[in-house]
Coordinates of C-alpha atoms in Angstrom, one line a residue:
M97 CA 190.4 226.3 -65.8
P98 CA 188.5 227.8 -63.1
N99 CA 188.9 231.1 -62.4
L100 CA 188.8 233.1 -58.8
R101 CA 189.2 236.7 -58.4
L102 CA 191.7 237.6 -55.6
A103 CA 191.9 241.1 -53.6
L104 CA 195.2 241.3 -51.9
S105 CA 194.1 244.6 -48.8
Q106 CA 197.8 246.1 -48.3
I107 CA 196.5 248.2 -45.3
D108 CA 198.4 250.0 -41.9
P109 CA 197.1 248.2 -38.8
W110 CA 197.7 250.0 -35.6
V111 CA 198.8 248.2 -33.1
G112 CA 196.2 247.9 -29.8
D113 CA 193.6 249.2 -32.1
L114 CA 191.3 246.1 -32.2
A115 CA 188.2 248.8 -33.1
R116 CA 190.2 251.0 -35.7
N117 CA 191.6 247.7 -37.1
S118 CA 188.2 245.7 -37.6
D119 CA 186.9 249.0 -39.0
E120 CA 189.6 248.4 -41.3
V121 CA 188.7 245.3 -42.4
V122 CA 185.4 246.3 -42.7
R123 CA 186.0 248.9 -44.9
W124 CA 188.6 247.3 -47.2
T125 CA 186.2 244.1 -47.8
K126 CA 183.6 246.4 -48.7
Q127 CA 185.6 247.7 -51.3
A128 CA 186.9 244.5 -52.6
V129 CA 183.5 243.4 -52.6
E130 CA 182.5 245.8 -54.9
A131 CA 185.3 245.1 -57.2
G132 CA 183.7 241.5 -57.5
A133 CA 186.3 239.8 -55.0
Q134 CA 185.7 236.5 -54.3
L135 CA 188.5 235.9 -51.8
V136 CA 189.9 238.7 -49.7
A137 CA 193.2 238.6 -47.9
F138 CA 194.8 240.7 -45.4
P139 CA 198.5 241.0 -43.7
E140 CA 199.8 238.8 -40.2
M141 CA 198.3 240.2 -37.3
A142 CA 195.6 242.9 -38.8
L143 CA 193.8 243.0 -36.4
T144 CA 195.9 243.9 -33.8
G145 CA 198.5 245.0 -35.3
Y146 CA 202.0 244.0 -35.6
P147 CA 204.8 243.2 -34.0
V148 CA 202.8 242.9 -30.7
E149 CA 205.8 242.1 -29.0
D150 CA 204.9 241.9 -24.6
L151 CA 201.1 242.4 -25.3
A152 CA 201.1 238.9 -26.6
L153 CA 201.6 237.7 -23.2
R154 CA 199.0 239.5 -21.3
R155 CA 195.5 237.6 -21.6
S156 CA 193.5 239.7 -21.2
F157 CA 194.9 240.9 -24.8
V158 CA 194.5 237.6 -26.9
E159 CA 191.1 237.3 -25.1
A160 CA 189.8 240.7 -26.5
S161 CA 191.8 239.8 -29.6
R162 CA 189.6 236.4 -30.0
A163 CA 186.6 238.0 -29.2
A164 CA 186.9 240.7 -32.1
L165 CA 187.8 238.0 -34.6
V166 CA 184.2 236.9 -33.8
E167 CA 182.3 240.2 -33.4
L168 CA 184.1 240.7 -36.8
A169 CA 182.8 237.8 -38.7
G170 CA 179.4 238.6 -37.4
R171 CA 180.0 242.4 -38.9
L172 CA 180.8 241.4 -42.1
A173 CA 177.6 239.1 -42.6
A174 CA 175.5 241.8 -41.4
D175 CA 176.9 244.2 -44.0
G176 CA 176.5 241.9 -46.6
L177 CA 179.6 241.1 -46.8
G178 CA 179.8 237.2 -45.4
E179 CA 179.4 235.6 -48.6
V180 CA 182.8 236.1 -49.5
P181 CA 185.7 234.7 -47.4
V182 CA 188.5 236.4 -45.4
V183 CA 191.3 235.5 -44.6
V184 CA 192.8 238.3 -41.9
G185 CA 195.7 237.6 -39.2
Y186 CA 195.4 237.9 -35.1
L187 CA 196.6 236.9 -32.0
G188 CA 195.3 233.6 -30.8
R189 CA 196.1 231.0 -28.2
S190 CA 196.8 227.3 -28.8
E191 CA 194.0 224.5 -27.6
H192 CA 197.2 221.7 -26.8
A193 CA 200.2 222.2 -24.8
S194 CA 203.7 222.1 -26.5
P195 CA 206.1 220.2 -24.2
R196 CA 208.6 220.7 -26.9
F197 CA 208.9 224.5 -26.4
G198 CA 207.8 223.6 -22.6
R199 CA 204.9 225.7 -23.2
P200 CA 201.3 225.0 -21.5
A201 CA 197.8 224.9 -23.5
G202 CA 196.7 228.4 -24.5
S203 CA 199.9 229.8 -24.5
P204 CA 199.7 232.7 -27.5
Q205 CA 200.0 231.9 -31.2
N206 CA 200.4 234.6 -33.9
C207 CA 197.3 233.1 -35.8
A208 CA 194.7 233.7 -38.7
A209 CA 191.3 233.2 -39.4
V210 CA 189.0 232.5 -42.3
L211 CA 186.0 234.1 -41.6
H212 CA 182.7 233.5 -44.0
R213 CA 178.9 233.9 -43.6
G214 CA 179.2 235.1 -40.4
E215 CA 181.8 232.1 -38.7
V216 CA 184.9 232.0 -38.5
V217 CA 185.6 228.6 -40.3
T218 CA 189.2 227.9 -39.5
R219 CA 192.1 229.2 -37.6
F220 CA 195.7 228.2 -37.7
A221 CA 199.0 228.8 -36.6
K222 CA 202.2 230.4 -38.0
H223 CA 204.1 227.2 -38.4
H224 CA 208.0 228.6 -38.7
L225 CA 208.6 231.3 -36.0
P226 CA 211.4 234.0 -36.6
N227 CA 213.8 234.6 -34.0
Y228 CA 216.8 236.7 -35.4
G229 CA 217.4 240.1 -36.4
V230 CA 214.2 242.2 -35.2
F231 CA 211.9 239.3 -34.5
D232 CA 211.7 237.4 -31.0
E233 CA 208.6 235.1 -31.9
Y234 CA 209.6 232.3 -29.4
R235 CA 209.7 234.4 -27.0
W236 CA 206.0 235.0 -27.4
F237 CA 204.3 232.4 -29.4
V238 CA 204.2 228.4 -30.1
P239 CA 204.3 227.3 -33.0
G240 CA 201.4 225.8 -35.6
D241 CA 201.6 222.4 -37.1
Q242 CA 198.5 222.5 -39.4
L243 CA 198.1 223.5 -43.2
P244 CA 194.6 224.8 -43.6
V245 CA 193.7 224.4 -47.2
L246 CA 190.1 226.1 -48.5
R247 CA 187.9 224.5 -51.2
L248 CA 186.3 227.4 -53.0
H249 CA 184.6 227.7 -56.7
G250 CA 186.5 224.7 -57.5
V251 CA 190.2 225.7 -56.4
D252 CA 192.3 224.5 -53.8
V253 CA 193.9 227.5 -51.6
A254 CA 196.5 226.4 -48.9
L255 CA 197.4 229.0 -46.4
A256 CA 200.3 230.1 -44.8
I257 CA 202.0 233.3 -42.6
C258 CA 205.2 235.1 -43.2
E259 CA 208.6 233.4 -41.7
D260 CA 206.5 230.3 -43.5
I261 CA 207.7 230.8 -46.7
W262 CA 211.3 232.2 -45.7
Q263 CA 212.2 228.4 -44.1
D264 CA 212.8 225.6 -46.0
G265 CA 209.7 222.9 -46.3
G266 CA 207.1 223.4 -43.7
R267 CA 203.7 224.7 -45.9
V268 CA 205.4 225.6 -49.2
T269 CA 206.7 221.7 -49.6
A270 CA 203.0 220.6 -47.9
A271 CA 200.9 222.7 -50.3
R272 CA 202.6 220.8 -53.3
E273 CA 201.7 217.5 -51.6
A274 CA 198.3 218.5 -51.0
E275 CA 198.1 219.8 -54.6
A276 CA 197.1 222.9 -53.6
G277 CA 195.9 225.9 -57.1
L278 CA 197.0 228.8 -54.8
L279 CA 199.8 230.0 -52.1
L280 CA 198.2 232.6 -50.1
V281 CA 200.6 233.8 -47.8
I282 CA 200.0 236.7 -44.9
N283 CA 202.7 238.9 -43.6
G284 CA 204.0 241.4 -42.0
S285 CA 207.7 242.1 -43.1
P286 CA 209.4 245.0 -42.4
Y287 CA 211.5 247.1 -44.8
E288 CA 215.0 247.4 -44.7
R289 CA 217.2 248.3 -48.3
N290 CA 216.7 246.3 -51.1
K291 CA 214.3 243.6 -49.6
D292 CA 211.5 244.4 -52.8
D293 CA 214.3 242.6 -54.5
Q294 CA 215.0 239.7 -51.7
R295 CA 211.1 239.5 -51.7
L296 CA 210.2 239.0 -55.2
E297 CA 213.4 236.5 -55.8
L298 CA 212.3 234.6 -52.5
V299 CA 208.1 234.4 -53.3
Q300 CA 208.8 232.8 -57.5
R301 CA 211.3 230.4 -55.8
R302 CA 208.8 229.0 -53.1
A303 CA 206.0 229.4 -56.0
A304 CA 207.8 227.0 -57.8
E305 CA 208.6 224.5 -54.9
A306 CA 204.8 224.5 -54.2
G307 CA 204.4 224.4 -57.8
C308 CA 201.4 226.7 -57.9
T309 CA 200.7 230.1 -58.0
L310 CA 201.9 232.1 -54.8
A311 CA 200.1 235.3 -53.8
Y312 CA 202.3 237.1 -51.0
V313 CA 200.1 240.4 -49.1
N314 CA 202.1 242.6 -46.7
M315 CA 201.5 245.6 -44.6
V316 CA 202.5 249.1 -44.7
G317 CA 202.6 252.0 -42.5
G318 CA 205.2 252.2 -39.2
Q319 CA 205.4 250.4 -35.4
D320 CA 207.8 252.3 -33.5
E321 CA 211.0 251.3 -35.2
L322 CA 210.0 249.1 -38.1
V323 CA 208.8 250.3 -41.3
F324 CA 206.2 248.3 -43.6
D325 CA 206.3 248.6 -47.0
G326 CA 203.9 246.7 -48.7
D327 CA 205.1 245.5 -52.0
S328 CA 201.9 242.8 -52.5
I329 CA 203.1 240.0 -55.1
V330 CA 201.5 237.3 -56.9
V331 CA 203.2 235.1 -59.3
G332 CA 202.5 232.5 -60.9
A333 CA 204.4 229.0 -60.5
D334 CA 206.6 229.4 -63.7
G335 CA 207.8 232.8 -61.6
A336 CA 206.2 235.2 -63.9
V337 CA 204.9 238.2 -62.1
L338 CA 201.3 238.8 -62.6
A339 CA 200.7 241.8 -59.9
R340 CA 202.5 244.0 -57.8
S341 CA 201.2 246.8 -55.7
P342 CA 203.3 249.7 -54.6
Q343 CA 205.5 250.2 -52.0
F344 CA 204.5 252.2 -48.7
E345 CA 200.8 252.9 -50.0
E346 CA 197.7 251.4 -48.8
H347 CA 196.4 249.8 -52.3
L348 CA 194.0 247.1 -53.3
L349 CA 195.0 244.6 -55.0
V350 CA 192.7 242.7 -57.2
L351 CA 193.2 240.3 -60.1
D352 CA 191.7 237.1 -61.5
L353 CA 193.4 234.2 -61.9
D354 CA 193.1 230.9 -64.1
L355 CA 193.6 228.1 -61.1
P356 CA 194.1 224.4 -61.5
A357 CA 190.8 222.7 -60.7
A358 CA 190.8 220.9 -57.4
S359 CA 191.3 217.3 -57.7
S360 CA 193.0 216.0 -54.6
D361 CA 191.3 213.5 -52.5
H362 CA 193.2 214.2 -49.3
T363 CA 191.1 214.2 -46.0
D364 CA 191.5 216.1 -42.5
G365 CA 194.2 215.0 -40.6
L366 CA 196.3 213.9 -43.4
L367 CA 200.2 214.0 -42.1
L368 CA 202.3 216.0 -44.4
I369 CA 206.0 217.6 -44.0
D370 CA 207.2 218.7 -41.2
G371 CA 204.6 217.3 -39.0
L372 CA 201.7 219.4 -40.2
H373 CA 198.5 218.0 -40.4
L374 CA 196.2 218.6 -43.4
V375 CA 193.2 220.8 -42.4
R376 CA 190.6 221.5 -45.1
A377 CA 187.4 224.1 -45.1
E378 CA 185.0 223.7 -47.7
L379 CA 183.5 227.3 -48.6
G380 CA 181.5 226.1 -51.9
G381 CA 181.2 228.2 -54.8
E382 CA 180.6 226.7 -58.2
P383 CA 184.0 227.0 -60.3
Q384 CA 183.6 230.1 -62.4
A385 CA 185.2 230.7 -66.1
A386 CA 187.6 233.4 -66.6
P387 CA 185.0 236.8 -67.0
A388 CA 184.3 238.2 -70.0
E389 CA 186.2 241.4 -69.2
P390 CA 188.9 240.6 -66.6
T391 CA 190.4 243.0 -63.9
R392 CA 193.5 244.6 -65.7
A393 CA 196.6 243.0 -63.9
E394 CA 198.3 246.0 -61.9
V395 CA 202.3 245.9 -61.8
A396 CA 203.8 248.9 -59.5
P397 CA 206.7 249.9 -60.8
R398 CA 209.7 249.8 -58.3
L399 CA 211.0 252.9 -56.6
S400 CA 215.1 253.9 -56.7
D401 CA 216.9 253.2 -54.1
E402 CA 216.8 256.8 -52.6
A403 CA 213.2 257.3 -53.3
E404 CA 212.5 253.7 -51.1
I405 CA 214.6 254.7 -48.4
W406 CA 212.9 258.3 -48.4
A407 CA 209.6 256.9 -48.5
A408 CA 210.4 254.6 -45.6
L409 CA 212.3 257.5 -43.2
V410 CA 208.7 259.3 -44.2
S411 CA 206.4 256.5 -43.5
G412 CA 208.1 255.8 -40.2
T413 CA 208.1 259.3 -39.0
R414 CA 204.2 260.0 -39.9
A415 CA 203.2 256.9 -38.2
Y416 CA 205.3 257.8 -34.9
V417 CA 203.7 261.0 -34.7
A418 CA 200.1 260.3 -35.6
K419 CA 199.9 256.7 -33.8
N420 CA 201.3 258.5 -30.3
N421 CA 198.5 261.3 -30.8
F422 CA 200.9 264.2 -31.4
R423 CA 200.0 266.8 -34.2
S424 CA 203.4 268.4 -34.9
V425 CA 207.1 268.5 -33.9
L426 CA 209.9 270.2 -33.0
I427 CA 213.5 270.6 -34.5
G428 CA 216.7 272.2 -34.1
L429 CA 217.5 273.8 -37.1
S430 CA 221.4 274.5 -37.7
G431 CA 222.0 275.2 -40.7
G432 CA 223.7 272.1 -41.4
I433 CA 222.8 268.8 -43.2
D434 CA 221.3 266.5 -40.4
S435 CA 218.8 269.1 -39.2
A436 CA 217.7 270.1 -42.9
L437 CA 217.4 266.6 -44.1
V438 CA 215.2 266.0 -40.8
A439 CA 212.9 269.1 -41.1
S440 CA 212.2 268.1 -44.7
I441 CA 211.4 264.5 -43.8
A442 CA 209.3 265.8 -41.0
V443 CA 207.7 268.3 -44.0
D444 CA 206.8 265.7 -46.3
A445 CA 205.7 263.5 -43.3
I446 CA 203.1 265.8 -41.4
G447 CA 202.8 269.1 -43.6
A448 CA 204.7 272.3 -43.0
E449 CA 202.3 273.8 -40.9
N450 CA 202.9 270.8 -38.4
V451 CA 206.4 271.3 -38.3
H452 CA 207.9 273.7 -36.4
C453 CA 211.8 274.9 -36.3
V454 CA 214.1 276.7 -34.1
S455 CA 217.6 278.3 -35.0
M456 CA 219.4 278.2 -31.4
P457 CA 222.9 280.3 -32.9
S458 CA 225.9 280.3 -30.2
R459 CA 229.2 282.7 -30.4
Y460 CA 230.5 279.8 -32.4
S461 CA 227.6 279.4 -35.5
S462 CA 228.6 281.1 -38.6
E463 CA 226.5 283.3 -40.3
H464 CA 226.1 280.9 -43.7
S465 CA 224.7 278.3 -41.3
K466 CA 222.1 280.5 -39.8
D467 CA 221.0 282.0 -43.3
D468 CA 221.0 278.1 -44.4
A469 CA 218.6 277.3 -41.4
A470 CA 216.5 280.5 -42.4
E471 CA 216.5 279.8 -46.0
L472 CA 215.1 275.9 -45.5
A473 CA 212.6 277.4 -43.6
R474 CA 211.3 279.9 -46.5
R475 CA 211.5 276.9 -49.2
T476 CA 208.8 274.5 -46.7
G477 CA 207.5 277.5 -45.5
L478 CA 207.4 275.8 -41.8
H479 CA 207.4 277.6 -38.3
F480 CA 210.6 278.8 -38.0
R481 CA 212.0 281.2 -34.8
T482 CA 215.8 282.2 -33.1
V483 CA 216.2 281.9 -30.0
P484 CA 219.9 282.8 -29.5
I485 CA 222.1 280.6 -26.7
A486 CA 224.9 283.0 -26.4
P487 CA 223.6 284.6 -22.9
M488 CA 222.9 280.8 -21.3
F489 CA 226.2 279.6 -22.4
D490 CA 228.1 282.7 -20.8
A491 CA 225.7 282.4 -17.7
Y492 CA 227.2 279.1 -17.7
L493 CA 230.8 279.5 -18.0
A494 CA 230.8 282.7 -15.7
A495 CA 229.4 279.5 -13.0
T496 CA 231.8 277.1 -13.4
E497 CA 235.1 276.7 -15.6
L498 CA 234.7 274.7 -18.5
T499 CA 237.0 274.1 -21.1
G500 CA 237.5 272.4 -23.8
L501 CA 234.7 269.0 -25.0
A502 CA 232.8 270.0 -21.7
E503 CA 232.4 273.6 -22.9
E504 CA 231.6 272.3 -27.0
N505 CA 229.4 269.9 -25.5
L506 CA 227.1 272.4 -23.4
Q507 CA 226.3 274.1 -26.0
S508 CA 224.2 271.3 -27.3
R509 CA 223.1 270.3 -24.2
L510 CA 221.5 274.1 -23.8
R511 CA 220.0 273.8 -27.3
G512 CA 218.5 270.1 -25.5
T513 CA 217.3 271.5 -22.7
L514 CA 215.6 275.0 -24.6
L515 CA 214.0 272.1 -26.7
M516 CA 212.9 270.3 -24.3
A517 CA 211.1 273.8 -22.6
I518 CA 209.3 274.7 -26.2
S519 CA 207.8 271.1 -26.3
N520 CA 206.2 270.8 -23.4
Q521 CA 205.1 274.3 -23.3
E522 CA 203.7 274.2 -26.9
G523 CA 202.8 270.3 -27.4
H524 CA 205.3 269.0 -30.2
I525 CA 207.2 265.9 -29.7
V526 CA 211.5 266.8 -30.3
L527 CA 213.5 265.1 -33.4
A528 CA 216.7 264.2 -33.0
P529 CA 218.6 265.1 -35.6
G530 CA 221.5 262.4 -35.0
N531 CA 222.6 260.1 -37.6
K532 CA 223.9 257.0 -38.0
S533 CA 227.6 257.3 -38.5
E534 CA 227.9 259.8 -35.8
L535 CA 225.7 257.6 -33.1
A536 CA 227.9 254.7 -34.0
V537 CA 231.4 257.0 -33.1
G538 CA 229.9 257.9 -30.1
Y539 CA 229.7 261.7 -31.4
S540 CA 226.1 262.8 -30.3
T541 CA 226.1 264.6 -27.0
L542 CA 224.3 262.6 -24.6
Y543 CA 220.8 264.9 -23.6
G544 CA 222.1 267.4 -26.1
D545 CA 221.3 266.2 -30.3
S546 CA 220.2 262.8 -28.3
V547 CA 217.4 264.9 -26.8
G548 CA 213.9 263.5 -28.7
A549 CA 211.4 261.7 -28.9
F550 CA 211.9 259.7 -32.3
G551 CA 215.2 260.4 -34.7
P552 CA 214.4 259.9 -38.3
I553 CA 218.1 259.5 -39.4
K554 CA 219.4 257.4 -36.9
D555 CA 219.7 254.2 -39.2
V556 CA 221.4 256.3 -42.0
Y557 CA 224.9 257.1 -42.3
K558 CA 226.2 260.3 -42.7
S559 CA 227.3 259.4 -46.8
L560 CA 224.1 258.4 -47.7
I561 CA 222.5 261.8 -45.8
F562 CA 223.7 263.5 -48.3
R563 CA 222.5 261.3 -51.5
L564 CA 219.4 261.5 -50.0
A565 CA 219.7 265.3 -49.9
R566 CA 220.4 266.0 -53.4
W567 CA 217.8 263.4 -54.4
R568 CA 215.4 265.1 -52.6
N569 CA 216.2 268.5 -54.3
E570 CA 216.3 266.8 -57.6
E571 CA 212.7 265.8 -57.1
A572 CA 211.7 268.7 -56.2
E573 CA 213.1 270.1 -59.7
R574 CA 211.1 267.1 -61.6
R575 CA 208.0 267.9 -59.9
G576 CA 208.5 271.8 -60.8
E577 CA 208.7 272.5 -57.2
V578 CA 211.1 274.7 -55.0
P579 CA 213.7 272.2 -53.7
P580 CA 213.5 272.0 -49.7
I581 CA 217.5 271.7 -48.8
P582 CA 220.2 275.4 -50.0
E583 CA 222.6 274.0 -51.8
N584 CA 224.8 275.5 -49.4
T585 CA 224.2 273.0 -46.5
I586 CA 224.8 270.1 -49.1
S587 CA 228.6 271.5 -50.7
K588 CA 230.1 272.7 -47.3
P589 CA 232.3 270.5 -45.4
P590 CA 230.4 268.8 -42.2
S591 CA 230.8 270.8 -39.0
A592 CA 229.1 270.6 -35.3
E593 CA 229.9 274.7 -34.8
L594 CA 231.3 274.3 -31.2
R595 CA 234.4 276.0 -31.7
P596 CA 236.4 278.2 -34.1
D597 CA 236.8 276.9 -37.7
Q598 CA 235.6 273.3 -36.3
V599 CA 234.9 270.7 -38.9
D600 CA 234.0 267.2 -38.3
S601 CA 237.2 265.9 -40.6
D602 CA 239.0 267.1 -37.7
S603 CA 238.1 264.5 -35.3
L604 CA 236.8 261.8 -37.8
P605 CA 237.8 259.9 -40.9
D606 CA 236.3 261.6 -43.9
Y607 CA 233.1 259.8 -44.3
D608 CA 233.1 258.0 -46.8
L609 CA 236.0 256.3 -45.5
L610 CA 234.3 256.2 -41.9
D611 CA 230.8 254.6 -43.7
S612 CA 233.0 251.8 -45.5
V613 CA 234.5 251.0 -42.4
L614 CA 231.3 251.2 -40.3
D615 CA 229.2 249.1 -42.2
R616 CA 231.5 246.2 -42.3
Y617 CA 231.8 246.1 -38.7
I618 CA 227.9 246.8 -37.7
E619 CA 226.4 245.5 -40.8
G620 CA 228.4 242.4 -41.5
D621 CA 230.0 241.8 -38.1
Q622 CA 233.5 241.5 -39.8
G623 CA 235.8 241.3 -37.2
R624 CA 239.1 243.7 -36.9
D625 CA 241.3 241.8 -39.1
A626 CA 238.9 241.1 -41.8
I627 CA 238.8 244.6 -42.5
V628 CA 242.3 245.3 -42.6
A629 CA 242.8 242.1 -44.5
A630 CA 240.2 244.2 -47.1
G631 CA 242.7 246.7 -47.8
F632 CA 241.8 249.3 -45.0
D633 CA 244.2 250.8 -43.0
P634 CA 244.5 249.4 -39.7
A635 CA 245.6 252.6 -37.5
V636 CA 241.9 253.8 -38.7
V637 CA 240.0 250.5 -38.4
D638 CA 241.7 250.1 -34.5
R639 CA 240.3 253.3 -34.0
V640 CA 236.7 253.2 -35.4
V641 CA 235.9 249.8 -34.0
R642 CA 237.5 251.1 -30.2
L643 CA 234.9 254.1 -30.8
V644 CA 232.1 252.3 -31.7
D645 CA 232.5 249.8 -29.3
T646 CA 232.9 251.9 -26.2
A647 CA 229.9 254.2 -26.8
E648 CA 227.4 251.4 -26.5
Y649 CA 225.8 253.3 -23.5
K650 CA 224.9 256.7 -25.5
R651 CA 223.6 254.4 -28.0
R652 CA 220.8 252.8 -25.5
Q653 CA 219.9 256.5 -24.3
Y654 CA 218.8 257.5 -28.1
P655 CA 215.4 257.7 -29.2
P656 CA 214.0 255.0 -31.5
G657 CA 213.7 255.7 -35.1
P658 CA 212.9 253.8 -38.3
K659 CA 215.1 251.2 -39.4
V660 CA 216.0 251.1 -43.0
S661 CA 219.6 249.4 -43.0
V662 CA 220.3 245.4 -42.5
K663 CA 220.8 245.9 -39.0
N664 CA 220.0 248.8 -36.7
F665 CA 221.1 250.1 -33.3
G666 CA 218.2 248.9 -31.6
R667 CA 216.0 245.9 -32.2
D668 CA 218.9 243.8 -34.4
R669 CA 222.3 244.7 -32.5
R670 CA 222.2 243.9 -28.9
L671 CA 225.4 244.1 -27.6
P672 CA 225.7 244.1 -23.4
I673 CA 226.9 248.3 -22.9
T674 CA 229.5 246.4 -19.6
N675 CA 232.0 244.8 -22.4
R676 CA 236.0 244.4 -22.2
W677 CA 236.0 242.6 -25.4
R678 CA 237.7 244.8 -27.6
R679 CA 239.2 242.7 -30.8
G680 CA 236.5 243.1 -32.9

């Protein structure tokens, strides 16, 4: 069997930064060539970043992407890297009209190209376009109708893009018809809980259907609400895992593959399944025997559930800060579990020296909460100050008659105003501490708790908040470090401390119960009757459903945060704000 040394470049592209992304392709290709790679692959739309959303509709951006692709091919050759084919995703355009989709020639496409010897030797567009969950690709793109097959060193390599393997048929089945020895798939697959297991099962199934080895390269990093976890994988036709990259890290995965010799005599233009036309590119090179010293196939260990979620939250926060040209963050540190977790995430993301926290006690703030906030700052080494809001609060109450909920929310809004004033003065961005349970039922004060540029735990239920806090402390102990979060912060009953002796359970069900109902209603899209039928108290379900439905306007005004669940508030779940349907 011929041998092919493949390199999968698991990198972090920045949306819109064509120059930086091109530099990264050159840099990682150089590393791959130095490792002896004969074929190098980069993620979906690596040249433009992903997703580009409505930037795809700007002709100037499309043309800049196409020009950058040609320039990149020349750069690779000029740097002595042109002999190794490079597969890279970019934003392209269609050459022909797509009457079925009502789109003219020149419409945007999610494309990939093969760069070789200073030229763009083949281009192709994504065949299956996702239009569910966080994806809106029918809004931006028209699909492609080709199956590109590269003949390289005596092996036929079929190419596909992300959703092409998430849907049945298409390029997977076409690769079998074309008798490919390797199916190479470039991806921009966002993270969500347990997706690594789902992804592995998918590539194993598709490798069997294609009848060949399947190599899957994914990106890492964050883009607004989306986080990309890498998890690039190579599996054999029998489903055996041959190599796997670590999660949430840039990484070059290099391995030697023994692949069947190309034997097909199919010619260009052959019509395959789903209207795909075969397009061949002869790249040359003699078949290679297995090297005397093959590369050691790496199979990175998987992270635990808590470690995986933590890595996603840290990656998303780090990316948002860095890619928006900020260096530091500001957090209102109350001594409660939510702000403590946000501060710990921020410290891991950008370093304690770049994290600034403010304790803003009111007349209702307990001494233990003030002490817990100061103790977290001591343990982590972040910047910490105290600015009491009691004088401001008293001044407001002297000027206007506020009681009950209005009085409680005034404290939160004073804190929000103070955080934004410090942000403006010192140049930090504010991180909002709201969690998914609170956002779901509207227990997050507008223009108070919701103040901020980014919400690191926006997609994390309260019950998971506690598990993550305990995990992070245990992880610190395992490393021989000081646990960042004081035990009292984790063990005390949750409270907003906006009135005397207040605890969250005064107005909400126990969080384990609340989150169970929320998970069924939000992630599971179950209606009220189905949730009651599962054994939940009808009165609890009715109350929770009503709270969720009437809080949509508040959630729309909350900042973005990293998606870690199957369905987040934002790109995933889009309900009308003005809505009188109340049956769940």
